[in-house]
mmCIF file of C-alpha atoms in Angstrom:
data_model
loop_
_atom_site.group_PDB
_atom_site.id
_atom_site.type_symbol
_atom_site.label_atom_id
_atom_site.label_comp_id
_atom_site.label_asym_id
_atom_site.label_seq_id
_atom_site.Cartn_x
_atom_site.Cartn_y
_atom_site.Cartn_z
ATOM 1 C CA UNK A 1 0.000 0.000 0.000
ATOM 2 C CA UNK A 2 1.492 3.341 -1.040
ATOM 3 C CA UNK A 3 2.003 6.185 1.344
ATOM 4 C CA UNK A 4 0.328 9.495 0.629
ATOM 5 C CA UNK A 5 -0.108 12.894 2.173
ATOM 6 C CA UNK A 6 -3.475 14.585 1.913
ATOM 7 C CA UNK A 7 -3.500 18.351 1.485
ATOM 8 C CA UNK A 8 -6.292 20.652 0.493
ATOM 9 C CA UNK A 9 -6.598 23.458 -2.007
ATOM 10 C CA UNK A 10 -8.153 26.813 -1.199
ATOM 11 C CA UNK A 11 -11.544 25.509 -2.312
ATOM 12 C CA UNK A 12 -11.235 22.559 0.040
ATOM 13 C CA UNK A 13 -10.665 19.893 -2.658
ATOM 14 C CA UNK A 14 -8.025 17.308 -1.657
ATOM 15 C CA UNK A 15 -4.516 17.073 -3.148
ATOM 16 C CA UNK A 16 -2.674 13.776 -2.721
ATOM 17 C CA UNK A 17 1.119 13.592 -2.886
ATOM 18 C CA UNK A 18 2.450 10.077 -3.427
ATOM 19 C CA UNK A 19 5.508 9.608 -1.217
ATOM 20 C CA UNK A 20 5.792 5.889 -1.951
ATOM 21 C CA UNK A 21 6.616 6.570 -5.620
ATOM 22 C CA UNK A 22 4.348 3.676 -6.600
ATOM 23 C CA UNK A 23 1.831 5.456 -8.745
ATOM 24 C CA UNK A 24 4.197 6.146 -11.607
ATOM 25 C CA UNK A 25 3.853 3.710 -14.526
ATOM 26 C CA UNK A 26 6.607 1.070 -14.401
ATOM 27 C CA UNK A 27 6.601 0.529 -18.150
ATOM 28 C CA UNK A 28 6.739 4.199 -19.095
ATOM 29 C CA UNK A 29 10.099 3.795 -20.855
ATOM 30 C CA UNK A 30 8.907 0.885 -22.967
ATOM 31 C CA UNK A 31 5.739 2.754 -23.904
ATOM 32 C CA UNK A 32 7.808 5.774 -24.927
ATOM 33 C CA UNK A 33 10.110 3.542 -26.918
ATOM 34 C CA UNK A 34 7.191 1.980 -28.776
ATOM 35 C CA UNK A 35 6.041 5.502 -29.682
ATOM 36 C CA UNK A 36 9.547 6.262 -30.971
ATOM 37 C CA UNK A 37 9.519 3.079 -33.073
ATOM 38 C CA UNK A 38 6.174 4.071 -34.561
ATOM 39 C CA UNK A 39 7.589 7.467 -35.522
ATOM 40 C CA UNK A 40 10.572 5.710 -37.101
ATOM 41 C CA UNK A 41 8.174 3.432 -38.946
ATOM 42 C CA UNK A 42 6.488 6.479 -40.457
ATOM 43 C CA UNK A 43 9.865 7.754 -41.672
ATOM 44 C CA UNK A 44 10.623 4.453 -43.367
ATOM 45 C CA UNK A 45 7.070 4.387 -44.737
ATOM 46 C CA UNK A 46 7.706 7.744 -46.403
ATOM 47 C CA UNK A 47 11.044 6.504 -47.810
ATOM 48 C CA UNK A 48 9.430 3.318 -49.142
ATOM 49 C CA UNK A 49 6.673 5.390 -50.745
ATOM 50 C CA UNK A 50 9.263 7.685 -52.336
ATOM 51 C CA UNK A 51 11.141 4.715 -53.726
ATOM 52 C CA UNK A 52 7.871 3.242 -54.979
ATOM 53 C CA UNK A 53 7.209 6.408 -56.980
ATOM 54 C CA UNK A 54 10.768 7.038 -58.222
ATOM 55 C CA UNK A 55 12.156 3.495 -58.359
ATOM 56 C CA UNK A 56 11.648 3.219 -62.123
ATOM 57 C CA UNK A 57 12.878 6.703 -63.021
ATOM 58 C CA UNK A 58 16.280 5.743 -64.413
ATOM 59 C CA UNK A 59 16.945 8.929 -66.439
ATOM 60 C CA UNK A 60 18.551 6.754 -69.156
ATOM 61 C CA UNK A 61 20.900 5.398 -66.512
ATOM 62 C CA UNK A 62 21.390 1.929 -65.028
ATOM 63 C CA UNK A 63 18.492 0.071 -63.428
ATOM 64 C CA UNK A 64 18.432 -2.233 -60.437
ATOM 65 C CA UNK A 65 18.820 -5.242 -62.747
ATOM 66 C CA UNK A 66 22.085 -3.701 -64.037
ATOM 67 C CA UNK A 67 23.474 -2.868 -60.595
ATOM 68 C CA UNK A 68 22.224 -5.169 -57.852
ATOM 69 C CA UNK A 69 24.318 -8.189 -56.846
ATOM 70 C CA UNK A 70 21.748 -10.433 -55.186
ATOM 71 C CA UNK A 71 24.358 -12.893 -53.875
ATOM 72 C CA UNK A 72 26.057 -10.098 -51.936
ATOM 73 C CA UNK A 73 22.728 -8.792 -50.673
ATOM 74 C CA UNK A 74 21.693 -12.306 -49.636
ATOM 75 C CA UNK A 75 24.863 -12.592 -47.516
ATOM 76 C CA UNK A 76 24.097 -9.212 -45.959
ATOM 77 C CA UNK A 77 20.528 -10.259 -45.240
ATOM 78 C CA UNK A 78 21.748 -13.474 -43.612
ATOM 79 C CA UNK A 79 24.102 -11.490 -41.353
ATOM 80 C CA UNK A 80 21.280 -9.294 -40.098
ATOM 81 C CA UNK A 81 18.864 -12.186 -39.593
ATOM 82 C CA UNK A 82 21.461 -14.200 -37.673
ATOM 83 C CA UNK A 83 22.147 -11.130 -35.525
ATOM 84 C CA UNK A 84 18.503 -11.205 -34.439
ATOM 85 C CA UNK A 85 19.000 -14.810 -33.312
ATOM 86 C CA UNK A 86 22.128 -13.932 -31.335
ATOM 87 C CA UNK A 87 20.213 -11.074 -29.712
ATOM 88 C CA UNK A 88 17.532 -13.573 -28.758
ATOM 89 C CA UNK A 89 20.210 -15.627 -26.983
ATOM 90 C CA UNK A 90 21.288 -12.452 -25.161
ATOM 91 C CA UNK A 91 17.713 -12.032 -23.905
ATOM 92 C CA UNK A 92 17.645 -15.669 -22.743
ATOM 93 C CA UNK A 93 20.942 -15.136 -20.908
ATOM 94 C CA UNK A 94 19.501 -12.020 -19.281
ATOM 95 C CA UNK A 95 16.510 -13.987 -18.008
ATOM 96 C CA UNK A 96 18.965 -16.484 -16.497
ATOM 97 C CA UNK A 97 20.919 -13.582 -14.930
ATOM 98 C CA UNK A 98 24.078 -14.679 -16.733
ATOM 99 C CA UNK A 99 26.069 -11.460 -17.186
ATOM 100 C CA UNK A 100 28.916 -12.925 -19.276
ATOM 101 C CA UNK A 101 26.406 -14.627 -21.537
ATOM 102 C CA UNK A 102 24.569 -11.346 -22.122
ATOM 103 C CA UNK A 103 27.786 -9.493 -22.937
ATOM 104 C CA UNK A 104 29.017 -12.295 -25.206
ATOM 105 C CA UNK A 105 25.803 -12.512 -27.238
ATOM 106 C CA UNK A 106 25.494 -8.724 -27.459
ATOM 107 C CA UNK A 107 29.088 -8.585 -28.721
ATOM 108 C CA UNK A 108 28.319 -11.271 -31.306
ATOM 109 C CA UNK A 109 25.281 -9.266 -32.420
ATOM 110 C CA UNK A 110 27.446 -6.161 -32.740
ATOM 111 C CA UNK A 111 30.042 -7.985 -34.842
ATOM 112 C CA UNK A 112 27.357 -9.229 -37.213
ATOM 113 C CA UNK A 113 26.039 -5.675 -37.426
ATOM 114 C CA UNK A 114 29.526 -4.410 -38.289
ATOM 115 C CA UNK A 115 29.763 -7.085 -40.993
ATOM 116 C CA UNK A 116 26.434 -5.912 -42.396
ATOM 117 C CA UNK A 117 27.634 -2.301 -42.471
ATOM 118 C CA UNK A 118 30.937 -3.269 -44.121
ATOM 119 C CA UNK A 119 29.143 -5.021 -46.986
ATOM 120 C CA UNK A 120 26.708 -2.141 -47.358
ATOM 121 C CA UNK A 121 29.539 0.396 -47.524
ATOM 122 C CA UNK A 122 31.281 -1.774 -50.123
ATOM 123 C CA UNK A 123 28.075 -1.856 -52.160
ATOM 124 C CA UNK A 124 27.758 1.940 -52.000
ATOM 125 C CA UNK A 125 31.420 2.413 -52.944
ATOM 126 C CA UNK A 126 31.027 -0.045 -55.861
ATOM 127 C CA UNK A 127 27.926 1.728 -57.188
ATOM 128 C CA UNK A 128 29.517 5.172 -56.925
ATOM 129 C CA UNK A 129 32.699 3.920 -58.648
ATOM 130 C CA UNK A 130 30.465 2.774 -61.538
ATOM 131 C CA UNK A 131 29.043 6.278 -61.819
ATOM 132 C CA UNK A 132 25.766 5.179 -60.186
ATOM 133 C CA UNK A 133 25.812 7.628 -57.294
ATOM 134 C CA UNK A 134 22.717 9.215 -55.727
ATOM 135 C CA UNK A 135 22.880 12.163 -58.140
ATOM 136 C CA UNK A 136 22.682 9.941 -61.251
ATOM 137 C CA UNK A 137 18.892 9.447 -61.304
ATOM 138 C CA UNK A 138 15.772 9.669 -59.175
ATOM 139 C CA UNK A 139 15.894 5.891 -58.812
ATOM 140 C CA UNK A 140 19.368 6.013 -57.293
ATOM 141 C CA UNK A 141 18.543 9.034 -55.108
ATOM 142 C CA UNK A 142 15.608 7.199 -53.546
ATOM 143 C CA UNK A 143 17.672 3.996 -53.293
ATOM 144 C CA UNK A 144 20.542 5.647 -51.409
ATOM 145 C CA UNK A 145 18.092 7.547 -49.170
ATOM 146 C CA UNK A 146 16.189 4.402 -48.138
ATOM 147 C CA UNK A 147 19.084 1.950 -47.820
ATOM 148 C CA UNK A 148 21.390 4.598 -46.327
ATOM 149 C CA UNK A 149 18.827 5.554 -43.668
ATOM 150 C CA UNK A 150 18.514 1.919 -42.665
ATOM 151 C CA UNK A 151 22.316 1.613 -42.556
ATOM 152 C CA UNK A 152 22.529 4.650 -40.265
ATOM 153 C CA UNK A 153 20.062 2.992 -37.916
ATOM 154 C CA UNK A 154 22.204 -0.153 -37.844
ATOM 155 C CA UNK A 155 25.268 2.017 -37.084
ATOM 156 C CA UNK A 156 23.463 3.659 -34.140
ATOM 157 C CA UNK A 157 22.367 0.201 -33.002
ATOM 158 C CA UNK A 158 25.972 -1.036 -33.000
ATOM 159 C CA UNK A 159 27.085 2.022 -30.992
ATOM 160 C CA UNK A 160 24.245 1.335 -28.564
ATOM 161 C CA UNK A 161 25.344 -2.311 -28.295
ATOM 162 C CA UNK A 162 28.899 -1.303 -27.411
ATOM 163 C CA UNK A 163 27.643 1.173 -24.817
ATOM 164 C CA UNK A 164 25.335 -1.434 -23.331
ATOM 165 C CA UNK A 165 28.126 -4.028 -23.122
ATOM 166 C CA UNK A 166 30.214 -1.535 -21.141
ATOM 167 C CA UNK A 167 27.275 -0.709 -18.854
ATOM 168 C CA UNK A 168 26.402 -4.358 -18.179
ATOM 169 C CA UNK A 169 30.056 -5.228 -17.575
ATOM 170 C CA UNK A 170 30.438 -2.324 -15.130
ATOM 171 C CA UNK A 171 27.097 -2.395 -13.285
ATOM 172 C CA UNK A 172 25.700 -5.860 -14.014
ATOM 173 C CA UNK A 173 22.076 -6.648 -14.824
ATOM 174 C CA UNK A 174 20.520 -3.836 -12.879
ATOM 175 C CA UNK A 175 16.914 -2.884 -13.435
ATOM 176 C CA UNK A 176 17.946 0.001 -15.670
ATOM 177 C CA UNK A 177 20.261 -2.190 -17.746
ATOM 178 C CA UNK A 178 17.655 -4.918 -18.242
ATOM 179 C CA UNK A 179 15.241 -2.251 -19.458
ATOM 180 C CA UNK A 180 17.878 -0.950 -21.877
ATOM 181 C CA UNK A 181 18.591 -4.439 -23.191
ATOM 182 C CA UNK A 182 14.851 -4.937 -23.756
ATOM 183 C CA UNK A 183 14.536 -1.597 -25.602
ATOM 184 C CA UNK A 184 17.510 -2.351 -27.835
ATOM 185 C CA UNK A 185 15.990 -5.768 -28.558
ATOM 186 C CA UNK A 186 12.878 -4.053 -29.912
ATOM 187 C CA UNK A 187 15.023 -1.678 -31.967
ATOM 188 C CA UNK A 188 17.211 -4.421 -33.419
ATOM 189 C CA UNK A 189 14.272 -6.633 -34.425
ATOM 190 C CA UNK A 190 12.585 -3.560 -35.896
ATOM 191 C CA UNK A 191 15.636 -3.037 -38.128
ATOM 192 C CA UNK A 192 15.373 -6.657 -39.245
ATOM 193 C CA UNK A 193 11.735 -6.229 -40.234
ATOM 194 C CA UNK A 194 12.515 -3.048 -42.174
ATOM 195 C CA UNK A 195 15.421 -4.766 -43.939
ATOM 196 C CA UNK A 196 13.201 -7.641 -45.060
ATOM 197 C CA UNK A 197 11.015 -4.980 -46.667
ATOM 198 C CA UNK A 198 14.071 -3.383 -48.300
ATOM 199 C CA UNK A 199 15.368 -6.735 -49.535
ATOM 200 C CA UNK A 200 12.005 -7.654 -51.054
ATOM 201 C CA UNK A 201 10.802 -4.297 -52.339
ATOM 202 C CA UNK A 202 14.097 -2.787 -53.486
ATOM 203 C CA UNK A 203 16.402 -5.637 -54.431
ATOM 204 C CA UNK A 204 14.178 -8.572 -55.446
ATOM 205 C CA UNK A 205 11.606 -6.428 -57.244
ATOM 206 C CA UNK A 206 14.389 -4.189 -58.548
ATOM 207 C CA UNK A 207 15.953 -6.928 -60.670
ATOM 208 C CA UNK A 208 12.622 -7.701 -62.353
ATOM 209 C CA UNK A 209 12.291 -6.375 -65.903
#
């Protein structure tokens, strides 16, 4: 039972001050994070819509069928999907209160994320070296905007993973750290879902005539 102090306003109506700090919502951070993810989803929705409109505007330049290397993209997709599995193992380790397990699986997830970014940067460098940079056509502008925005999110996720590994190693699985691991789990799986959309909508449909 929470403690409270009853005061009154000038009109006699009661004012209750909660001194037990038990009336604040415990899942406020997760709720706020879900709202953030929804706002991010709207951004990606706008980028997908832009690509849907401009994705065939080649301006007499190369198309997706001329540029995309599906084998390379398949490897990149596999890296990101496997990273979701390793993150799942990190969550299992957290439930078992195994600190080293959490750090190890988070580190493995981060390494897979770095591998994903390395392949994506190579793809961008290869396209630009072929003269297929974002300024070449509306198709390539929308492609770089969508795929690059997703890549930036993965980069921030990797930075967050490193920070979280340091925090868990220093302070252990405190309540705050478990909440952070849970939030990053939502973020990382969200990136996976978005990438499946990118892989299907941009790359697979992009190589169709």
